[in-house]
Coordinates of C-alpha atoms in Angstrom, one line a residue:
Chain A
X1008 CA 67.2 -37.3 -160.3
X1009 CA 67.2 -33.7 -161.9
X1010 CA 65.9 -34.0 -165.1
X1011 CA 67.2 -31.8 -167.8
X1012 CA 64.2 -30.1 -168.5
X1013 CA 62.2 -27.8 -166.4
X1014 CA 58.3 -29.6 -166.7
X1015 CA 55.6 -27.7 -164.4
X1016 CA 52.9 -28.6 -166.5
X1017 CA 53.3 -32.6 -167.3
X1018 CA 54.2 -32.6 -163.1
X1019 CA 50.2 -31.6 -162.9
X1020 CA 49.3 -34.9 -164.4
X1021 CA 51.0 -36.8 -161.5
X1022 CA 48.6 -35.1 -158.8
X1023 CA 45.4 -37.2 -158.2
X1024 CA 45.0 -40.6 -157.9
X1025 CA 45.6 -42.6 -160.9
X1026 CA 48.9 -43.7 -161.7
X1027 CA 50.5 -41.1 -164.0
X1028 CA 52.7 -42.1 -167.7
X1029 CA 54.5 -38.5 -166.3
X1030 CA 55.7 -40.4 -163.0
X1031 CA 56.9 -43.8 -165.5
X1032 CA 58.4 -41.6 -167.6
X1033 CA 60.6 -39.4 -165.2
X1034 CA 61.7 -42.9 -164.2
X1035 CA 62.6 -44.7 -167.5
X1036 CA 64.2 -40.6 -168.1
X1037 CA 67.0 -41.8 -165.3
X1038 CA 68.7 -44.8 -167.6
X1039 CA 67.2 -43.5 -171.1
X1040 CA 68.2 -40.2 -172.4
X1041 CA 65.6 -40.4 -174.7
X1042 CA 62.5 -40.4 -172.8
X1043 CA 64.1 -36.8 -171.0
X1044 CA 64.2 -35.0 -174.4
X1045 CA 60.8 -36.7 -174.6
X1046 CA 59.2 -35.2 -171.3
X1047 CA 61.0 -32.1 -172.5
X1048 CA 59.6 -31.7 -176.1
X1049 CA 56.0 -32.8 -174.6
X1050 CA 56.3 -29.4 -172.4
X1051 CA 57.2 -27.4 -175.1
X1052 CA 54.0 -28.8 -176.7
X1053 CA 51.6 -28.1 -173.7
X1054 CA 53.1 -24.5 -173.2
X1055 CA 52.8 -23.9 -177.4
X1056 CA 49.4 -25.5 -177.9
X1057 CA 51.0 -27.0 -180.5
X1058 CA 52.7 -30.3 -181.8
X1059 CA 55.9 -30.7 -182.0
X1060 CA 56.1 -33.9 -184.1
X1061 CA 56.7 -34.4 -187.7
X1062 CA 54.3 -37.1 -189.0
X1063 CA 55.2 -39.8 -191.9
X1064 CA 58.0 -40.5 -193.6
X1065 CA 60.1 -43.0 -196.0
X1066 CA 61.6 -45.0 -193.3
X1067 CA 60.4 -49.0 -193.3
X1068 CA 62.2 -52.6 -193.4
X1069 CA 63.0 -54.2 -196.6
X1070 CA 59.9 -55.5 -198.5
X1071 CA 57.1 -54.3 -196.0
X1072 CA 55.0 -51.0 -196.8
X1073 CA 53.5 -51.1 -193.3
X1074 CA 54.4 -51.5 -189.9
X1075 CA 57.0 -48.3 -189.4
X1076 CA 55.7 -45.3 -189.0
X1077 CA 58.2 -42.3 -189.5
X1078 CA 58.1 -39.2 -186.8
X1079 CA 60.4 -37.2 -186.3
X1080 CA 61.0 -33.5 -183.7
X1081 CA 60.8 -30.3 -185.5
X1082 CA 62.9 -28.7 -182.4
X1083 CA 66.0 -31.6 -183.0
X1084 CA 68.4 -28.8 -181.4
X1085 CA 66.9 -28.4 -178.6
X1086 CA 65.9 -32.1 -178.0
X1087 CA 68.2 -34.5 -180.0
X1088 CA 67.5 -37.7 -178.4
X1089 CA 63.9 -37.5 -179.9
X1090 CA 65.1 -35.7 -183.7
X1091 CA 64.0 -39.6 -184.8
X1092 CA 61.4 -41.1 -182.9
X1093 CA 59.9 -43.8 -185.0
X1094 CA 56.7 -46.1 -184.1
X1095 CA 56.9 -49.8 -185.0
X1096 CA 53.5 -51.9 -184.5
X1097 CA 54.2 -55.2 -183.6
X1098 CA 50.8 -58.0 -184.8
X1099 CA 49.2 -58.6 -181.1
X1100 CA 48.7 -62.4 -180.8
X1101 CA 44.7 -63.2 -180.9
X1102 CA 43.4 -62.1 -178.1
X1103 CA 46.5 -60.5 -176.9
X1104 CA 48.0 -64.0 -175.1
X1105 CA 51.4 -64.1 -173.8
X1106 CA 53.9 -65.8 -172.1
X1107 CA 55.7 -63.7 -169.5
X1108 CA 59.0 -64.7 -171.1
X1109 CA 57.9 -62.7 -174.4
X1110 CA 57.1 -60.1 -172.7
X1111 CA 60.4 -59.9 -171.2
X1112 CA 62.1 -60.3 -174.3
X1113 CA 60.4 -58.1 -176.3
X1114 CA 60.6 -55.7 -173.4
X1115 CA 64.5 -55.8 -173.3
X1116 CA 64.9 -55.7 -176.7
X1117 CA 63.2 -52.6 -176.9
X1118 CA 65.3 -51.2 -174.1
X1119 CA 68.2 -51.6 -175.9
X1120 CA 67.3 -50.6 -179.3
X1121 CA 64.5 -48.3 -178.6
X1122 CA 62.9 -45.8 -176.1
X1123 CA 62.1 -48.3 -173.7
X1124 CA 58.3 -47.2 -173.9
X1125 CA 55.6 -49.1 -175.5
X1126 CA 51.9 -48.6 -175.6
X1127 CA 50.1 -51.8 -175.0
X1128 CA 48.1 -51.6 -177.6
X1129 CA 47.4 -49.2 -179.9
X1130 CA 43.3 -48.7 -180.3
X1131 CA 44.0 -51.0 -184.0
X1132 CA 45.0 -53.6 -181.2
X1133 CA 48.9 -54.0 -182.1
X1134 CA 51.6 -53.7 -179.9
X1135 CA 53.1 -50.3 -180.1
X1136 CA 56.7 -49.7 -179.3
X1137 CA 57.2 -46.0 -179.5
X1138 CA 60.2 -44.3 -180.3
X1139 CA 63.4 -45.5 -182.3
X1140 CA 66.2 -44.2 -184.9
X1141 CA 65.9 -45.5 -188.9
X1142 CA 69.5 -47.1 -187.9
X1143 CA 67.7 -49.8 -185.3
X1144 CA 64.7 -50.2 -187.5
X1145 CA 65.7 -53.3 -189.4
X1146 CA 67.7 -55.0 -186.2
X1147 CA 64.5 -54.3 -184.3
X1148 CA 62.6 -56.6 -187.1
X1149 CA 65.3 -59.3 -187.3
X1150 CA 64.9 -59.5 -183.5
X1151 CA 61.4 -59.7 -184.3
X1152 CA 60.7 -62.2 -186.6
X1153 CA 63.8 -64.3 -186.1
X1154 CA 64.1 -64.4 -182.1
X1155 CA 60.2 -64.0 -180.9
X1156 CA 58.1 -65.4 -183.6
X1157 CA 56.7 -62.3 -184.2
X1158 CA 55.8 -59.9 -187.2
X1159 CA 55.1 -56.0 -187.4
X1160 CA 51.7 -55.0 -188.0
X1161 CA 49.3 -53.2 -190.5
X1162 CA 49.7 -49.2 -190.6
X1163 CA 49.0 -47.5 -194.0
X1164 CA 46.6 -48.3 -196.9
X1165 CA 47.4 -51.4 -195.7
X1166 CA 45.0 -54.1 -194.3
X1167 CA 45.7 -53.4 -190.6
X1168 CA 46.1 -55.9 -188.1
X1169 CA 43.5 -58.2 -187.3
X1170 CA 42.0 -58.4 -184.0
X1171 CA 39.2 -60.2 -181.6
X1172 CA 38.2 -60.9 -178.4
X1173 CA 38.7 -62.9 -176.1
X1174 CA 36.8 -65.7 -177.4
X1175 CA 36.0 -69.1 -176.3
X1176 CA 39.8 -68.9 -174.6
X1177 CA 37.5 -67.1 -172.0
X1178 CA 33.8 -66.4 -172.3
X1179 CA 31.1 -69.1 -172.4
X1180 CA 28.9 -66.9 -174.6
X1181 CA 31.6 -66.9 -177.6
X1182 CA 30.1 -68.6 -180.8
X1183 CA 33.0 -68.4 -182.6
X1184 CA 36.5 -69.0 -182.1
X1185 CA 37.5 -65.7 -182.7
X1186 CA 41.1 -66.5 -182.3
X1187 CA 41.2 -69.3 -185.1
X1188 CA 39.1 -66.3 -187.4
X1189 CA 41.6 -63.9 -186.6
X1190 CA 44.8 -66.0 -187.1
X1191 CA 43.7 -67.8 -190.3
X1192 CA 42.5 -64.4 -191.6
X1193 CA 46.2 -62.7 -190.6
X1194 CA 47.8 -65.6 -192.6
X1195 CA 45.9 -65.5 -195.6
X1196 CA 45.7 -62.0 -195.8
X1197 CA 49.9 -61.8 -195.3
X1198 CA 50.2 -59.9 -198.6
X1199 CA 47.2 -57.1 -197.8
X1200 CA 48.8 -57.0 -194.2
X1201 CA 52.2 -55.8 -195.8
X1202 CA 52.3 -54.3 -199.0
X1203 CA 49.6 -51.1 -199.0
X1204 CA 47.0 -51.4 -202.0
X1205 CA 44.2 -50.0 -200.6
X1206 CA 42.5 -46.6 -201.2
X1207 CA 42.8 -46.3 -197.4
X1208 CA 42.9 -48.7 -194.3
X1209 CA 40.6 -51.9 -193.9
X1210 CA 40.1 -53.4 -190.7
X1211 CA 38.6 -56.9 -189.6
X1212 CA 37.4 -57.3 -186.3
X1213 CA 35.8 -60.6 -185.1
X1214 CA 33.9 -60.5 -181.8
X1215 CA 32.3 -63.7 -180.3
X1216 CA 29.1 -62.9 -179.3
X1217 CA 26.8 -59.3 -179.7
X1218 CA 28.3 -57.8 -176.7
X1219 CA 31.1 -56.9 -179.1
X1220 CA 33.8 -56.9 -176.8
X1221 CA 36.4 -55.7 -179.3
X1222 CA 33.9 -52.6 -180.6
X1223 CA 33.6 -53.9 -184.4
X1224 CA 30.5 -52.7 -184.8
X1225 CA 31.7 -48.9 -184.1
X1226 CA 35.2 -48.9 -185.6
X1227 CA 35.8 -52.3 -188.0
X1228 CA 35.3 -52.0 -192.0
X1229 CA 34.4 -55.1 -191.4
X1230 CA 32.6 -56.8 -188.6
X1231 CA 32.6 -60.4 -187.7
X1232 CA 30.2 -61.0 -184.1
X1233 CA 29.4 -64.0 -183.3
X1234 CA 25.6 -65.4 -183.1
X1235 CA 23.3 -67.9 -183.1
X1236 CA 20.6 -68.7 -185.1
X1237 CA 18.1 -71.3 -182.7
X1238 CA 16.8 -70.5 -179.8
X1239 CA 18.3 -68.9 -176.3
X1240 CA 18.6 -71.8 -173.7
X1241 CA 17.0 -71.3 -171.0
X1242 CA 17.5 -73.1 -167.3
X1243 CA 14.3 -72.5 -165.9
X1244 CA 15.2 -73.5 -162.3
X1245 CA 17.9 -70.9 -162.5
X1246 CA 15.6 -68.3 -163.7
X1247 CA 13.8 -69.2 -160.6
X1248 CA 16.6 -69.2 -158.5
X1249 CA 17.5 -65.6 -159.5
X1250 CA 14.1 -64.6 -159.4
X1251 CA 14.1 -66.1 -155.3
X1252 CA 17.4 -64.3 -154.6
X1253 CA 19.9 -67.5 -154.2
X1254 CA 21.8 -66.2 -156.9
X1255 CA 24.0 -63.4 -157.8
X1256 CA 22.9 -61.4 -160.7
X1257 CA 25.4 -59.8 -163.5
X1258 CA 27.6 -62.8 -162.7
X1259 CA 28.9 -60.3 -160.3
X1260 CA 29.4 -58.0 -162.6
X1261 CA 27.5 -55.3 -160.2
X1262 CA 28.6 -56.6 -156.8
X1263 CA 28.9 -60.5 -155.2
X1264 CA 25.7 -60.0 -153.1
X1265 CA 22.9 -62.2 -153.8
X1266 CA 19.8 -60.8 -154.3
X1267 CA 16.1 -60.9 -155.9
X1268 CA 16.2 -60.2 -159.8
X1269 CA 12.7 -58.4 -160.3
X1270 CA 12.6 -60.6 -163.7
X1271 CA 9.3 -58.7 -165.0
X1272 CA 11.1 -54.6 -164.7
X1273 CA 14.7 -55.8 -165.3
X1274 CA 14.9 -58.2 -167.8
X1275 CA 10.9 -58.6 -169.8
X1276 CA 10.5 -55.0 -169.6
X1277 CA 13.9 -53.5 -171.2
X1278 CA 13.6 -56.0 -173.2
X1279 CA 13.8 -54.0 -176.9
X1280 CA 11.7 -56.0 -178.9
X1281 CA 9.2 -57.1 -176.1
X1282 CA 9.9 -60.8 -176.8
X1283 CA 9.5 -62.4 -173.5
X1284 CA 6.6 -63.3 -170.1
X1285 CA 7.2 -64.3 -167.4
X1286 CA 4.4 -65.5 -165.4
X1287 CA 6.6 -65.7 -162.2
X1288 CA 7.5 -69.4 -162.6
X1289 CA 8.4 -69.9 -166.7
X1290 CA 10.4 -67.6 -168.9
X1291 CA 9.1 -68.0 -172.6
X1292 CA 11.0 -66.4 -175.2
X1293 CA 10.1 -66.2 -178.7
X1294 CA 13.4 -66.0 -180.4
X1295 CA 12.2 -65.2 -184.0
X1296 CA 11.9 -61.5 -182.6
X1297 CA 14.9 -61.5 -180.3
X1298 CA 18.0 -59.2 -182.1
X1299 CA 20.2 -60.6 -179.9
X1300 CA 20.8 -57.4 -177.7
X1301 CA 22.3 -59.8 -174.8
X1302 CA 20.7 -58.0 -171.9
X1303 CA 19.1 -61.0 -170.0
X1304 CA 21.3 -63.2 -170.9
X1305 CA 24.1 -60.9 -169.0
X1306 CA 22.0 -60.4 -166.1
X1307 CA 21.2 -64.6 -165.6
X1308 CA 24.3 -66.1 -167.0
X1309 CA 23.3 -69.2 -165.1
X1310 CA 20.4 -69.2 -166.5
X1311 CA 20.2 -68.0 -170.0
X1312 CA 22.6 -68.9 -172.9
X1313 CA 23.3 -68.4 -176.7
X1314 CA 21.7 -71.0 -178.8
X1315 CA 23.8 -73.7 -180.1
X1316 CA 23.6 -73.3 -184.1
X1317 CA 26.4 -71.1 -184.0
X1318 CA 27.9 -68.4 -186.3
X1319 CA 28.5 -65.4 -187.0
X1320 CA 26.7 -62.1 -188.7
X1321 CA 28.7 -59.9 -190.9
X1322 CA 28.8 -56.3 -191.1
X1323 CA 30.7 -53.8 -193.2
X1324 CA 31.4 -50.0 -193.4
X1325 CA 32.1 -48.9 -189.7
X1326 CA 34.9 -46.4 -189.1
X1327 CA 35.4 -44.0 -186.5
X1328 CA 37.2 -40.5 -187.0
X1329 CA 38.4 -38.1 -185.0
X1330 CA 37.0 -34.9 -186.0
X1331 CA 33.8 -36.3 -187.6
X1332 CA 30.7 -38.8 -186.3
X1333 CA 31.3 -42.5 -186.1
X1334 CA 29.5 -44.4 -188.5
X1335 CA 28.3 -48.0 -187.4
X1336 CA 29.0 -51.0 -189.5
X1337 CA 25.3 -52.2 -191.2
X1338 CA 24.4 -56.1 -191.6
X1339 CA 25.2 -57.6 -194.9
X1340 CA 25.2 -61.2 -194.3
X1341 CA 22.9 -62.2 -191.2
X1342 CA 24.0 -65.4 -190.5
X1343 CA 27.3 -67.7 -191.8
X1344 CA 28.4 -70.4 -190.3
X1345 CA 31.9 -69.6 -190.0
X1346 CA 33.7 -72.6 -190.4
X1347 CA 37.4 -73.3 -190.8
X1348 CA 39.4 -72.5 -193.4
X1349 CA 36.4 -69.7 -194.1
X1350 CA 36.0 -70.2 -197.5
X1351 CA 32.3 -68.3 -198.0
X1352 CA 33.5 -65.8 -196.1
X1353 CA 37.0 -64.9 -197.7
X1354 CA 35.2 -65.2 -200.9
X1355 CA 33.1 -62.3 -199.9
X1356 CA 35.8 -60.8 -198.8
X1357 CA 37.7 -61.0 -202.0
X1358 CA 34.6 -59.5 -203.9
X1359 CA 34.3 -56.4 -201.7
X1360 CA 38.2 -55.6 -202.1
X1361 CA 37.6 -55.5 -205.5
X1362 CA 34.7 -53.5 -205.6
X1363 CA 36.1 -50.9 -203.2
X1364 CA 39.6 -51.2 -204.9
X1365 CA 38.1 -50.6 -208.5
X1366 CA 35.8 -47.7 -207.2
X1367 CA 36.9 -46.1 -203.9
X1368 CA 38.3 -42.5 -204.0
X1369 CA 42.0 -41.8 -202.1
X1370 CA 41.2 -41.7 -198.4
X1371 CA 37.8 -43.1 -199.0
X1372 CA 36.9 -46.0 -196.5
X1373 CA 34.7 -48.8 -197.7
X1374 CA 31.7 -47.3 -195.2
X1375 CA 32.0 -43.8 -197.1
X1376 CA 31.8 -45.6 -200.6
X1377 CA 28.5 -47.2 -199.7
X1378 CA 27.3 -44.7 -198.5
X1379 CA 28.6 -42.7 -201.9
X1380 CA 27.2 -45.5 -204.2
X1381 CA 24.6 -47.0 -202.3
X1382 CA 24.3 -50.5 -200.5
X1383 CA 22.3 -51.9 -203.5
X1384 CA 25.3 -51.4 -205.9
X1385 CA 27.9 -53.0 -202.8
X1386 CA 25.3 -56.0 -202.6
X1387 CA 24.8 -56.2 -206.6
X1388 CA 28.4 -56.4 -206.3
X1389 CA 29.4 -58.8 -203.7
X1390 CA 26.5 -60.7 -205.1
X1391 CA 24.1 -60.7 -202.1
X1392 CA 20.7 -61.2 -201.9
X1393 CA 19.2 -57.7 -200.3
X1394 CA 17.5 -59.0 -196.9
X1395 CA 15.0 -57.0 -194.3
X1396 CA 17.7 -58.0 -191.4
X1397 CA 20.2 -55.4 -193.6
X1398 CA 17.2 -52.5 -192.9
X1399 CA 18.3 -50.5 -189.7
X1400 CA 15.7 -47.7 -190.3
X1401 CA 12.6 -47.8 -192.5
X1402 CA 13.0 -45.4 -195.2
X1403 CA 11.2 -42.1 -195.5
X1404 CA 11.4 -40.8 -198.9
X1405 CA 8.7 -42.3 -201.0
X1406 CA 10.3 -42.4 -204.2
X1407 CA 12.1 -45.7 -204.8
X1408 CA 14.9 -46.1 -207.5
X1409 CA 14.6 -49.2 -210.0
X1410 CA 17.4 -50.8 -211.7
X1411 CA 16.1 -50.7 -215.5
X1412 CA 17.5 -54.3 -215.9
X1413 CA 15.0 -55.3 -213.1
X1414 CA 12.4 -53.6 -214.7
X1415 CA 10.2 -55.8 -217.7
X1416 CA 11.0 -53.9 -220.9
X1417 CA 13.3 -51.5 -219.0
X1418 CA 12.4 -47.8 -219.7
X1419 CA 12.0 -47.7 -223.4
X1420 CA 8.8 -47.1 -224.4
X1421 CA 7.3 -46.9 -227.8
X1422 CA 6.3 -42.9 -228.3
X1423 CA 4.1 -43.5 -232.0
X1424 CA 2.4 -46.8 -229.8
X1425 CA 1.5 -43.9 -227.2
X1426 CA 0.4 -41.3 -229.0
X1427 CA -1.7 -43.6 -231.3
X1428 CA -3.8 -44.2 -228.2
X1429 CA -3.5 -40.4 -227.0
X1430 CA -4.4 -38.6 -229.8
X1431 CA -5.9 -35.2 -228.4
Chain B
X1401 CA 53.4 -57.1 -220.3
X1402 CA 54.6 -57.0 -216.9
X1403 CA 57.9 -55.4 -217.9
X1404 CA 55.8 -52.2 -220.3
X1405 CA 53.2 -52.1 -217.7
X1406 CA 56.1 -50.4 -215.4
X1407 CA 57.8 -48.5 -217.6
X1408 CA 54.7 -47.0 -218.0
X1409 CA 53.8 -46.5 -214.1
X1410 CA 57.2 -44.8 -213.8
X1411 CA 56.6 -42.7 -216.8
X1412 CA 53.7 -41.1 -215.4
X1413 CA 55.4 -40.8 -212.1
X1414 CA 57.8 -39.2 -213.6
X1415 CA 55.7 -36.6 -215.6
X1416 CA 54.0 -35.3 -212.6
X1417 CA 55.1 -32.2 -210.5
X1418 CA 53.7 -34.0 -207.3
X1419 CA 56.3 -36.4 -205.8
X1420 CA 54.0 -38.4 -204.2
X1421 CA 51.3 -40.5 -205.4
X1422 CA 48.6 -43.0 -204.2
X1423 CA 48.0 -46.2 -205.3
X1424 CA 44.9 -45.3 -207.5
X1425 CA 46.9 -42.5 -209.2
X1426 CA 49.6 -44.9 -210.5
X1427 CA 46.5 -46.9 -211.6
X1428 CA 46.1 -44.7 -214.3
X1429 CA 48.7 -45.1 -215.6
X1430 CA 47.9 -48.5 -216.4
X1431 CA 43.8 -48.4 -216.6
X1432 CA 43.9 -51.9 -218.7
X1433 CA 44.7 -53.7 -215.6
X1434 CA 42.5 -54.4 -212.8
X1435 CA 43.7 -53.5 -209.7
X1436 CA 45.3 -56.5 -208.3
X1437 CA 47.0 -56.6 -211.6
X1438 CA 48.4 -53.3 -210.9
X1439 CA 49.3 -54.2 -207.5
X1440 CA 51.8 -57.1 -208.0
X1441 CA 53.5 -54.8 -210.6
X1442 CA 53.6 -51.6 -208.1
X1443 CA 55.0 -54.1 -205.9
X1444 CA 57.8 -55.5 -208.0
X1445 CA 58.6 -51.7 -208.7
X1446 CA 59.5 -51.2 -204.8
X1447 CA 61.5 -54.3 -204.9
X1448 CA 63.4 -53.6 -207.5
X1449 CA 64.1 -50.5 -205.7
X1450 CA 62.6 -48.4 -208.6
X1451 CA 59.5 -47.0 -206.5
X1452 CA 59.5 -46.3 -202.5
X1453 CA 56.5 -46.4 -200.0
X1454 CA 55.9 -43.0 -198.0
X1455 CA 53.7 -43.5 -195.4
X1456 CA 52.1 -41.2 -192.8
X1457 CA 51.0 -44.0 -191.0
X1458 CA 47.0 -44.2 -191.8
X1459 CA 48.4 -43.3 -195.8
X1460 CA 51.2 -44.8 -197.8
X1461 CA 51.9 -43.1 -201.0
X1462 CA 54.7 -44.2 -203.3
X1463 CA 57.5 -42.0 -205.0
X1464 CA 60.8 -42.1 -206.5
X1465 CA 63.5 -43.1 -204.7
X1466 CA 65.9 -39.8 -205.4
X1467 CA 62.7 -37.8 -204.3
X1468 CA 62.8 -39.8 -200.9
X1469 CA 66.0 -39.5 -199.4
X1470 CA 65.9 -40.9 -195.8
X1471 CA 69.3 -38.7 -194.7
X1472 CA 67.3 -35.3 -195.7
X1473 CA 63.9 -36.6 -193.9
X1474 CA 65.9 -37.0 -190.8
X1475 CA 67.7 -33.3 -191.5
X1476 CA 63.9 -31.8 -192.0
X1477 CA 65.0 -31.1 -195.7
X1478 CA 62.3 -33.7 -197.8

């Protein structure tokens, strides 16, 4: 099919050999005008060097602060089918489960009232469906809520959508069920989801393990990864068996050919923290200096495991921008247990929203405050105990700052007391 | 003190020049609540339709609603 628009520099992106969105969107461009205005403003952009899109906006659905984000074209008289071209975020199930009927559904739905494109997922972890007039906004959440079960997601100052691994659904070395953290969290949290009160965005992300499959550490305000706090179990016939070459290493991560795991050079020896020997028949560990980096536990899967007093660590302050650094999230409580209905937990939570609420700056993120303020005022304030685990790098300025309430007699002194003994 | 507490966020909304404000900003307005105080009565403001959310999608401000018009957004015009 001719398309409308002339596009000689989006048709390079369909040379070589992964599948192209140019190619899937020359296709949906046949049935949805939309999508050809689309291809055509996205050329204009590439030949500019510039965007095209307008950014934010007052458009949303009754009651909800979040969820809708307004765009519109600042060309609509050259592309009219994209003048409005709104982005809903639909809340992703935990661990982004679903039936093929919902899929489907939503799928259709968004055919008919939308662009018929959606971006599954956004990097927050929600479903996006891109591209929509403010008229089909509010059918588009009826269908929603009322035919799918389903809700829009966090965008704003909001508290954005939760999101997790794949948990024990999946993986044998989740010590948390991620998906339970993550739902619970979604449902209490309804109000923070939806209506923006936040300096900025907040994010919880709950891995299952210290792989960090869903990134938390690198991107989550706050960080929930699984852990353990006994010791690794270890199989030592397996270890053996690797060792002999009867089993495949990496779980077959790094091909399905079995072969002999040199357990000394690739597993003792990158070993970070030096915490294992092997004597060519037993594996010791001493776990009170493992930091649970995961390495030989992913190379012997048969043979090595997570302990069994499970829980989780917690870690706040990670974000990652786009034209700055990313900052990683540091350890503030090294071990909970993480129980349902997460009582400790949320009341931690509930302490640092305050804190951040009462103190954060406009467009400051809860990482950025700590760092402004210090993490000895966020601790004083969430009421935790300061702990060596929280220390990622001894500290090299020799001067150290006392609180003058944690200081016997503070810093008044008497001056005539002083003088009386330093008379000269 | 629910009811005085908005009058006096949309006072100070309304003696600004800005026409859009961030949560914090309206706080001041009202610095003898705490801020989940403030929040539920923000949030009663937008649903009595007396305050709108404006959102650029990592942001939401608030702002009158005759200083948001959705028909003039779509035109360009806002």
């Amino acid at each position: 099919m001719a398309l409308k628009h002339k596009t000689p520099m989006l048709d390079e992106l369909e040379k070589g050999p992964w599948p192209s969105f140019v190619t899937d969107m020359k296709r949906m461009a046949a049935r949805k005008a939309t999508c050809e205005d689309w291809l055509g403003l996205m050329e204009m952009s590439y030949e500019d060097k510039e965007g095209h899109w307008k950014h934010g906006g007052i458009v949303g659905v009754f009651g909800y602060g979040g969820g809708v984000i307004g765009r519109y074209c600042d060309r609509p008289e050259l592309f009219p089918n994209v003048a409005h071209f709104h982005t809903i975020r639909v809340n992703q199930p935990a661990s982004k489960f679903y039936s093929t009927e919902i899929l489907r559904k939503l799928c259709d739905m968004w055919e008919e009232k939308g662009s018929g494109v959606t971006n599954m997922h956004g990097s927050t972890g929600d479903i996006i469906l891109l591209g929509t007039t403010t008229d089909q906004l509010e059918p588009v959440f009826y269908d929603l809520t009322h035919e799918f079960g389903m809700d829009l997601g966090g965008s704003g100052s909001n508290l954005r959508t939760p999101a997790c691994c794949v948990g024990k659904a999946r993986c044998e070395w989740s010590c948390i069920d991620t998906q339970d953290i993550t739902y619970d969290l979604t449902q209490e949290y309804q109000d923070a989801l939806h209506r923006p009160m936040f300096p900025y965005k907040f994010k919880f992300k709950t891995s299952g393990c210290p792989c960090d499959c869903v990134a938390a550490i690198a991107r989550a305000d706050c960080s929930i990864i699984g852990t353990w706090r006994d010791k690794i179990r270890i199989d030592q016939e397996a270890v053996r068996a690797y060792a002999g070459g009867e089993l495949v290493p990496h779980g077959g991560a790094g091909g399905s050919e079995k072969r002999a795991v040199d357990v000394q050079a690739e597993i003792v020896d990158l070993c970070p923290t030096r915490c294992m020997e092997w004597d060519g028949k037993t594996l010791k560990i001493w776990d009170e200096d493992c930091v649970r980096c995961m390495h030989c536990i992913r190379v012997m899967p048969r043979a090595l495991r997570p302990g069994t007093d499970t829980g989780a660590t917690i870690l706040v302050g990670a974000k990652a921008p786009i034209l700055e650094g990313a900052q990683l999230s540091s350890v503030v409580i090294p071990f909970m247990k993480m129980e349902a209905p997460y009582e400790e937990f949320k009341e931690f939570v509930e302490k640092m929203w305050d804190w951040w609420m009462e103190n954060g700056k406009n467009r400051e993120r809860l990482g950025e405050l700590i760092q402004r303020l210090g993490l000895q005022e966020f601790l004083k304030n969430c009421e935790l105990t300061p702990d060596p685990r929280m220390v990622n790098t001894p500290r090299y300025n020799p001067y150290i700052f006392y609180d003058p309430a944690e200081v016997p007699g503070g810093w008044e002194h008497d001056i005539a007391a002083y003088r009386s003994r330093h008379q000269a | 003190m629910s009811e005085e507490a908005k009058q006096k966020i949309l006072d100070y909304v309304k003696g600004q020049k800005k026409t859009k404000h961030y949560f914090n900003d309206l706080c001041k307005a009202v610095p003898e609540l705490k801020m989940m105080q403030a929040k539920k009565v923000v949030n009663e403001l937008v649903n009595e339709g007396k305050l709108k959310y404006w959102s650029s999608g990592s942001t939401t401000m608030y702002m009158l609603p005759g200083e948001g018009d959705v028909e003039k957004e779509e035109k360009g015009m806002n």
